[in-house]
PDB file of C-alpha atoms in Angstrom:
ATOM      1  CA  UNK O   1     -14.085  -6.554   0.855  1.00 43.00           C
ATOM      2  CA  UNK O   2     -13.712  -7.989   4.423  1.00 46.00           C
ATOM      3  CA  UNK O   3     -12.913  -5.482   6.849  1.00 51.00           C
ATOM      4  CA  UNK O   4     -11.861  -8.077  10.105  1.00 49.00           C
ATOM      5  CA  UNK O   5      -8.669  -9.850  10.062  1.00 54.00           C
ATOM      6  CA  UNK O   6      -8.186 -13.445   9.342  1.00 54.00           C
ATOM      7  CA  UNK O   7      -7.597 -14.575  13.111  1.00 55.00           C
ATOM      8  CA  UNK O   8      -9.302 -14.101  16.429  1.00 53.00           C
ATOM      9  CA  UNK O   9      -8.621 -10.305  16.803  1.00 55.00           C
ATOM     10  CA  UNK O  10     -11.650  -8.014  15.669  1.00 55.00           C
ATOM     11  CA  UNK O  11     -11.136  -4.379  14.655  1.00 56.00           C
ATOM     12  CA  UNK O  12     -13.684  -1.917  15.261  1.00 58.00           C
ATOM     13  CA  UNK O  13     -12.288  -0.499  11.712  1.00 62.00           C
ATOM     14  CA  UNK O  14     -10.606  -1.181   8.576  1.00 68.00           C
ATOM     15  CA  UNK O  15      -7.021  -2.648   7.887  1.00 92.00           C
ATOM     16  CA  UNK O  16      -5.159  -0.243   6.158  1.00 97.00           C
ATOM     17  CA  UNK O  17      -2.024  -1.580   5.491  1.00 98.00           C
ATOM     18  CA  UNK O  18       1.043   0.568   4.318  1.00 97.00           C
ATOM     19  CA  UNK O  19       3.727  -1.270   1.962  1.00 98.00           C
ATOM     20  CA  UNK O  20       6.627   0.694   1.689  1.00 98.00           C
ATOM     21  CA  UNK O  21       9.190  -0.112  -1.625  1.00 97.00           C
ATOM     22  CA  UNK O  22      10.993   0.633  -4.924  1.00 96.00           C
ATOM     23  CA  UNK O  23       9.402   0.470  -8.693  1.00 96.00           C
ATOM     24  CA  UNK O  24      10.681  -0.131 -11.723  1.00 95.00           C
ATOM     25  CA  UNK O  25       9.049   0.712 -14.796  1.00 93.00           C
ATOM     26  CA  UNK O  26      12.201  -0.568 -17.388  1.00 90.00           C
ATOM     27  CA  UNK O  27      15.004  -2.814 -16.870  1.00 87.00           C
ATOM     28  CA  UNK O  28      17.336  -0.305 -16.659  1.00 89.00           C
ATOM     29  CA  UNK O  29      15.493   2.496 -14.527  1.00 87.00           C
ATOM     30  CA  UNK O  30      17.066   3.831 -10.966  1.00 89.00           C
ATOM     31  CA  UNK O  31      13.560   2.913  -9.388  1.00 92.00           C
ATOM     32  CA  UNK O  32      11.021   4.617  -7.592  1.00 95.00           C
ATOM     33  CA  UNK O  33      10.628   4.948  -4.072  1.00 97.00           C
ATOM     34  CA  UNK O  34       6.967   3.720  -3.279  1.00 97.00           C
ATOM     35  CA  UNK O  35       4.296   3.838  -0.083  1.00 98.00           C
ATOM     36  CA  UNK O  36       1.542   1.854  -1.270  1.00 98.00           C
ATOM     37  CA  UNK O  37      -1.578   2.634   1.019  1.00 98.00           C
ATOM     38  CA  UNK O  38      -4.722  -0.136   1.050  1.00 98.00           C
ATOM     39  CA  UNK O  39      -7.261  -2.151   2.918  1.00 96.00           C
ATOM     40  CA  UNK O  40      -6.860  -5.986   2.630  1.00 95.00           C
ATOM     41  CA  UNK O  41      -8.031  -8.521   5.032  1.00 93.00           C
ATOM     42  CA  UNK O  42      -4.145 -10.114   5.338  1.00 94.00           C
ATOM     43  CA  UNK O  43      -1.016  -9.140   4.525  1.00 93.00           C
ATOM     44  CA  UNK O  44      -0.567 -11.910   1.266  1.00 95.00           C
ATOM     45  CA  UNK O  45      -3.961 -10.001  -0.059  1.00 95.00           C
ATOM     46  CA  UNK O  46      -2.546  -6.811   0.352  1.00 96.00           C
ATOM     47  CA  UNK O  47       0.995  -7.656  -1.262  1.00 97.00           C
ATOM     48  CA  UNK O  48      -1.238  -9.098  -4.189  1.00 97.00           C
ATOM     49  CA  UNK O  49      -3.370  -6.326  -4.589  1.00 97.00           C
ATOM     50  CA  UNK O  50      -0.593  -3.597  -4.306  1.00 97.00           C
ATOM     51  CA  UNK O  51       1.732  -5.464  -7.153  1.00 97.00           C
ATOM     52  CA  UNK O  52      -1.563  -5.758  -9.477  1.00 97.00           C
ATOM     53  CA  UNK O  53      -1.883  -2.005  -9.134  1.00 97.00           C
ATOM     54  CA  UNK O  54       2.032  -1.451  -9.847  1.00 97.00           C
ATOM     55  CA  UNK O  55       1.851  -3.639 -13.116  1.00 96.00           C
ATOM     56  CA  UNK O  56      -1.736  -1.738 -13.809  1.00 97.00           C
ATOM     57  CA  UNK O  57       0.924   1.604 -13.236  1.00 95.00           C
ATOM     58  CA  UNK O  58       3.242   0.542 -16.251  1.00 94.00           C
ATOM     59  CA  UNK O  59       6.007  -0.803 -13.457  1.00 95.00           C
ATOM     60  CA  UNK O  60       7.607  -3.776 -14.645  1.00 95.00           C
ATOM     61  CA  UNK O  61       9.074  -5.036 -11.199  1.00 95.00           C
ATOM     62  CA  UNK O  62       9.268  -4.257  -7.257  1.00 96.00           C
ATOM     63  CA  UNK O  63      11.067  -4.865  -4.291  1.00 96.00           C
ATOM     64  CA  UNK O  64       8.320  -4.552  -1.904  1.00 96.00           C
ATOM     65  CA  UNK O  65      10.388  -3.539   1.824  1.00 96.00           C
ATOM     66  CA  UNK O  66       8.027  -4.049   4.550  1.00 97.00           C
ATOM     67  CA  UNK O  67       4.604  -4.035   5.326  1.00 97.00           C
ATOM     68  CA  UNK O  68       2.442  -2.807   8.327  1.00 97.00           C
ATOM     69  CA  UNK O  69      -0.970  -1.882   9.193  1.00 97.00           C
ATOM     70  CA  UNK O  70      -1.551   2.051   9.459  1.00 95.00           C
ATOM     71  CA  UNK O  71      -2.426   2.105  13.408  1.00 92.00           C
ATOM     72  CA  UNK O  72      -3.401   5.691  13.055  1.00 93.00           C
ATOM     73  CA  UNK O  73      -5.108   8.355   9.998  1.00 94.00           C
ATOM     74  CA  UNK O  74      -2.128   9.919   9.023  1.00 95.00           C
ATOM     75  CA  UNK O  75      -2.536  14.426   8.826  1.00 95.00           C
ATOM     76  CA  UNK O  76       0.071  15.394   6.545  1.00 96.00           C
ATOM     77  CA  UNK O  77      -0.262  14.840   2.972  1.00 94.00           C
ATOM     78  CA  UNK O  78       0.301  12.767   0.606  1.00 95.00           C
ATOM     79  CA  UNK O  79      -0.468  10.260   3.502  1.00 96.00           C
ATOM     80  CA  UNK O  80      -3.728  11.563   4.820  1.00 96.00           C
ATOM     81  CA  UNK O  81      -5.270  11.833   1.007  1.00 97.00           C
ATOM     82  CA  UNK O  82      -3.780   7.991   0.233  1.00 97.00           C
ATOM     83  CA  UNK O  83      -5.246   6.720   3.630  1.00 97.00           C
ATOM     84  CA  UNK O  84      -8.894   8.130   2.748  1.00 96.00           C
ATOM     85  CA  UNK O  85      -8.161   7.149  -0.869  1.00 96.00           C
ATOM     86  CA  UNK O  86      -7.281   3.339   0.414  1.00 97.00           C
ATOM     87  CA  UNK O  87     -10.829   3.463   3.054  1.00 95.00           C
ATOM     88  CA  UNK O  88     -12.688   3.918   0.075  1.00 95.00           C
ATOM     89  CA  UNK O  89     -10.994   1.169  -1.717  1.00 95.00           C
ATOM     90  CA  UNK O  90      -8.516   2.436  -3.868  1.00 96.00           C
ATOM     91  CA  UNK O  91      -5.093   1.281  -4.023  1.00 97.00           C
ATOM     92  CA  UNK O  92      -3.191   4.847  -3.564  1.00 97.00           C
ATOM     93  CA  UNK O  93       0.575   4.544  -4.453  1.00 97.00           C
ATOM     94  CA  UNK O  94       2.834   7.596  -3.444  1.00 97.00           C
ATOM     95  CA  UNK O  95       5.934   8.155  -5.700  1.00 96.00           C
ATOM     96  CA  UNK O  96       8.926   9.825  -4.179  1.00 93.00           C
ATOM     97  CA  UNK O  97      11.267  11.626  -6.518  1.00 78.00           C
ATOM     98  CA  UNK O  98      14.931  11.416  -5.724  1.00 57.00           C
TER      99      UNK O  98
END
């Protein structure tokens, strides 16, 4: 996995992006409210990646909200665990009940 973006700016670490959204695992569910936590080397990569790991998560569709990169390692949990979850590689996806 690249760890620099795709333009002139270098990072002395990893993009961790943060996509925050709703799931839907049937046609007629309420959705889920999502934060989907993982490195990618753009944005379009990490959108990609994090709707391949929904689909791999039984959800049938998304409305993916915004995007950002993580600009600090989160303390609380379940952010802190998703963040060193997402440096490893892993696509972590935190579900909020309602």
């Amino acid at each position: 996995m690249i760890d620099t973006p795709d333009n002139d700016n270098t990072l002395d670490e990893p993009m961790v992006f943060i996509i925050i959204g709703k799931g839907y695992q049937s046609k007629t569910s309420e959705g889920t409210e999502l934060h989907i936590l993982l490195r990618a080397p753009d944005d379009d990569t990490a959108v990609r990646e994090a709707l391949n790991a929904l689909s791999e998560e039984g959800f049938l569709e998304a409305d993916l909200d915004q995007i950002g990169v993580m600009t600090e390692e989160p303390v609380e949990e379940p952010h802190a665990s998703a963040y060193q979850g997402a440096l490893e590689g892993e696509v972590s996806i935190i579900r909020f009940s309602e």
